[in-house]
Amino acid sequence: MVNVRIFVTYKQSVFDPQGETITEAVHALGHKEVKNVKVGKFFDVEIDQTVKKVEESVKEISEQLLVNFNLETYRYEVMEEA
Amino acid sequence: MVNVRIFVTYKQSVFDPQGETITEAVHALGHKEVKNVKVGKFFDVEIDQTVKKVEESVKEISEQLLVNFNLETYRYEVMEEA
């Protein structure tokens, strides 16, 4: 069993309105030391497979389901192998 | 400048309907090797402060704004210091 974390973020060129709003709210709380906030999603996926074959599963799941490639990009990390 | 990533997840005891739905959709795509999917959010925060003082900022921002402690929990990682 392999635990993978897939991170999905907006592409650099895409405006992140939620992040902007949070940055403003953080400033309103008095935390002027915070310069920028960006928001992302992650998916913790438990896969019953060898680490070698995990890449293919992650790629397919991400491309077919989790990621909107018009706006988003992704990367992943193998968290642990059991 | 310190870059911090704050991870917000549902507590263990809280049902994650989005994760359940995604798990089913992944199975419908034929990926039976995927046993479980859980969903979380993360916030990449750029803080103009020393690493030492970052903990306090992160704690306050998380508790006052980012995390719903009824349902969620959080942790954070210092990604890089510049």
GROMACS .gro file of C-alpha atoms in nm:
model
  164
    1MET     CA    1   0.000   0.000   0.000
    2VAL     CA    2   0.133   0.341  -0.097
    3ASN     CA    3   0.009   0.676   0.035
    4VAL     CA    4   0.034   0.954  -0.218
    5ARG     CA    5  -0.047   1.322  -0.172
    6ILE     CA    6  -0.153   1.500  -0.490
    7PHE     CA    7  -0.128   1.880  -0.474
    8VAL     CA    8  -0.348   2.082  -0.710
    9THR     CA    9  -0.281   2.453  -0.751
   10TYR     CA   10  -0.378   2.730  -0.989
   11LYS     CA   11  -0.125   2.789  -1.266
   12GLN     CA   12   0.107   3.084  -1.204
   13SER     CA   13  -0.075   3.291  -1.466
   14VAL     CA   14  -0.422   3.235  -1.318
   15PHE     CA   15  -0.567   3.482  -1.070
   16ASP     CA   16  -0.648   3.326  -0.730
   17PRO     CA   17  -0.943   3.528  -0.594
   18GLN     CA   18  -0.980   3.318  -0.279
   19GLY     CA   19  -0.614   3.374  -0.197
   20GLU     CA   20  -0.651   3.750  -0.254
   21THR     CA   21  -0.955   3.764  -0.026
   22ILE     CA   22  -0.778   3.571   0.247
   23THR     CA   23  -0.473   3.797   0.219
   24GLU     CA   24  -0.700   4.098   0.275
   25ALA     CA   25  -0.875   3.932   0.568
   26VAL     CA   26  -0.539   3.847   0.724
   27HIS     CA   27  -0.434   4.212   0.693
   28ALA     CA   28  -0.763   4.320   0.849
   29LEU     CA   29  -0.672   4.099   1.147
   30GLY     CA   30  -0.355   4.306   1.182
   31HIS     CA   31  -0.108   4.057   1.034
   32LYS     CA   32   0.068   4.296   0.798
   33GLU     CA   33   0.373   4.067   0.800
   34VAL     CA   34   0.178   3.833   0.570
   35LYS     CA   35   0.263   3.932   0.215
   36ASN     CA   36   0.067   3.680   0.013
   37VAL     CA   37  -0.164   3.380   0.051
   38LYS     CA   38  -0.233   3.125  -0.219
   39VAL     CA   39  -0.490   2.850  -0.190
   40GLY     CA   40  -0.465   2.492  -0.312
   41LYS     CA   41  -0.626   2.152  -0.271
   42PHE     CA   42  -0.468   1.822  -0.193
   43PHE     CA   43  -0.585   1.464  -0.220
   44ASP     CA   44  -0.449   1.189   0.004
   45VAL     CA   45  -0.478   0.873  -0.201
   46GLU     CA   46  -0.423   0.522  -0.067
   47ILE     CA   47  -0.315   0.297  -0.352
   48ASP     CA   48  -0.276  -0.080  -0.332
   49GLN     CA   49   0.020  -0.102  -0.566
   50THR     CA   50   0.397  -0.090  -0.578
   51VAL     CA   51   0.564   0.253  -0.577
   52LYS     CA   52   0.687   0.179  -0.929
   53LYS     CA   53   0.335   0.155  -1.069
   54VAL     CA   54   0.188   0.435  -0.862
   55GLU     CA   55   0.300   0.706  -1.104
   56GLU     CA   56   0.073   0.570  -1.377
   57SER     CA   57  -0.231   0.558  -1.148
   58VAL     CA   58  -0.169   0.908  -1.017
   59LYS     CA   59  -0.123   1.045  -1.367
   60GLU     CA   60  -0.448   0.892  -1.492
   61ILE     CA   61  -0.656   0.989  -1.188
   62SER     CA   62  -0.523   1.344  -1.199
   63GLU     CA   63  -0.572   1.392  -1.570
   64GLN     CA   64  -0.913   1.227  -1.591
   65LEU     CA   65  -1.065   1.354  -1.269
   66LEU     CA   66  -0.882   1.575  -1.024
   67VAL     CA   67  -0.716   1.846  -1.228
   68ASN     CA   68  -0.862   2.110  -1.459
   69PHE     CA   69  -0.568   2.163  -1.689
   70ASN     CA   70  -0.707   2.490  -1.823
   71LEU     CA   71  -0.652   2.657  -1.489
   72GLU     CA   72  -0.466   2.416  -1.266
   73THR     CA   73  -0.150   2.217  -1.241
   74TYR     CA   74  -0.046   1.936  -1.007
   75ARG     CA   75   0.241   1.752  -0.849
   76TYR     CA   76   0.252   1.463  -0.609
   77GLU     CA   77   0.459   1.314  -0.330
   78VAL     CA   78   0.480   0.956  -0.209
   79MET     CA   79   0.415   1.001   0.162
   80GLU     CA   80   0.481   0.648   0.281
   81GLU     CA   81   0.491   0.292   0.164
   82ALA     CA   82   0.353   0.015   0.382
   83MET     CA   83   1.081   3.609   0.413
   84VAL     CA   84   0.949   3.268   0.510
   85ASN     CA   85   0.721   3.049   0.301
   86VAL     CA   86   0.485   2.839   0.507
   87ARG     CA   87   0.237   2.578   0.389
   88ILE     CA   88  -0.063   2.531   0.618
   89PHE     CA   89  -0.253   2.204   0.565
   90VAL     CA   90  -0.618   2.192   0.672
   91THR     CA   91  -0.794   1.856   0.688
   92TYR     CA   92  -1.110   1.715   0.834
   93LYS     CA   93  -1.066   1.558   1.178
   94GLN     CA   94  -1.039   1.179   1.172
   95SER     CA   95  -1.387   1.146   1.318
   96VAL     CA   96  -1.553   1.368   1.055
   97PHE     CA   97  -1.704   1.215   0.743
   98ASP     CA   98  -1.546   1.346   0.421
   99PRO     CA   99  -1.825   1.332   0.158
  100GLN     CA  100  -1.613   1.483  -0.118
  101GLY     CA  101  -1.345   1.221  -0.061
  102GLU     CA  102  -1.605   0.943  -0.071
  103THR     CA  103  -1.749   1.073  -0.396
  104ILE     CA  104  -1.406   1.099  -0.554
  105THR     CA  105  -1.319   0.745  -0.441
  106GLU     CA  106  -1.633   0.619  -0.616
  107ALA     CA  107  -1.557   0.818  -0.930
  108VAL     CA  108  -1.202   0.679  -0.934
  109HIS     CA  109  -1.342   0.325  -0.911
  110ALA     CA  110  -1.586   0.403  -1.193
  111LEU     CA  111  -1.280   0.496  -1.404
  112GLY     CA  112  -1.150   0.144  -1.341
  113HIS     CA  113  -0.887   0.227  -1.079
  114LYS     CA  114  -0.981  -0.039  -0.826
  115GLU     CA  115  -0.627  -0.022  -0.683
  116VAL     CA  116  -0.726   0.307  -0.517
  117LYS     CA  117  -0.856   0.224  -0.171
  118ASN     CA  118  -0.935   0.563  -0.031
  119VAL     CA  119  -0.923   0.933  -0.116
  120LYS     CA  120  -0.933   1.215   0.135
  121VAL     CA  121  -0.955   1.581   0.046
  122GLY     CA  122  -0.782   1.873   0.211
  123LYS     CA  123  -0.693   2.236   0.154
  124PHE     CA  124  -0.362   2.409   0.184
  125PHE     CA  125  -0.255   2.770   0.209
  126ASP     CA  126   0.085   2.890   0.090
  127VAL     CA  127   0.163   3.190   0.305
  128GLU     CA  128   0.452   3.429   0.247
  129ILE     CA  129   0.549   3.589   0.576
  130ASP     CA  130   0.797   3.872   0.621
  131GLN     CA  131   0.937   3.753   0.951
  132THR     CA  132   1.202   3.532   1.104
  133VAL     CA  133   1.132   3.158   1.127
  134LYS     CA  134   1.129   3.192   1.504
  135LYS     CA  135   0.831   3.429   1.500
  136VAL     CA  136   0.644   3.255   1.221
  137GLU     CA  137   0.482   3.002   1.451
  138GLU     CA  138   0.288   3.274   1.630
  139SER     CA  139   0.159   3.428   1.306
  140VAL     CA  140   0.058   3.090   1.167
  141LYS     CA  141  -0.121   2.993   1.487
  142GLU     CA  142  -0.320   3.318   1.496
  143ILE     CA  143  -0.412   3.318   1.127
  144SER     CA  144  -0.518   2.954   1.143
  145GLU     CA  145  -0.722   2.990   1.459
  146GLN     CA  146  -0.887   3.319   1.367
  147LEU     CA  147  -0.947   3.261   0.999
  148LEU     CA  148  -0.844   2.946   0.817
  149VAL     CA  149  -0.953   2.655   1.034
  150ASN     CA  150  -1.299   2.552   1.156
  151PHE     CA  151  -1.200   2.370   1.473
  152ASN     CA  152  -1.536   2.199   1.501
  153LEU     CA  153  -1.462   1.990   1.195
  154GLU     CA  154  -1.105   2.056   1.094
  155THR     CA  155  -0.751   2.036   1.216
  156TYR     CA  156  -0.428   2.179   1.076
  157ARG     CA  157  -0.056   2.148   1.065
  158TYR     CA  158   0.210   2.348   0.885
  159GLU     CA  159   0.551   2.319   0.728
  160VAL     CA  160   0.814   2.583   0.671
  161MET     CA  161   0.883   2.537   0.300
  162GLU     CA  162   1.175   2.775   0.261
  163GLU     CA  163   1.339   3.074   0.412
  164ALA     CA  164   1.477   3.351   0.193
   0.00000   0.00000   0.00000
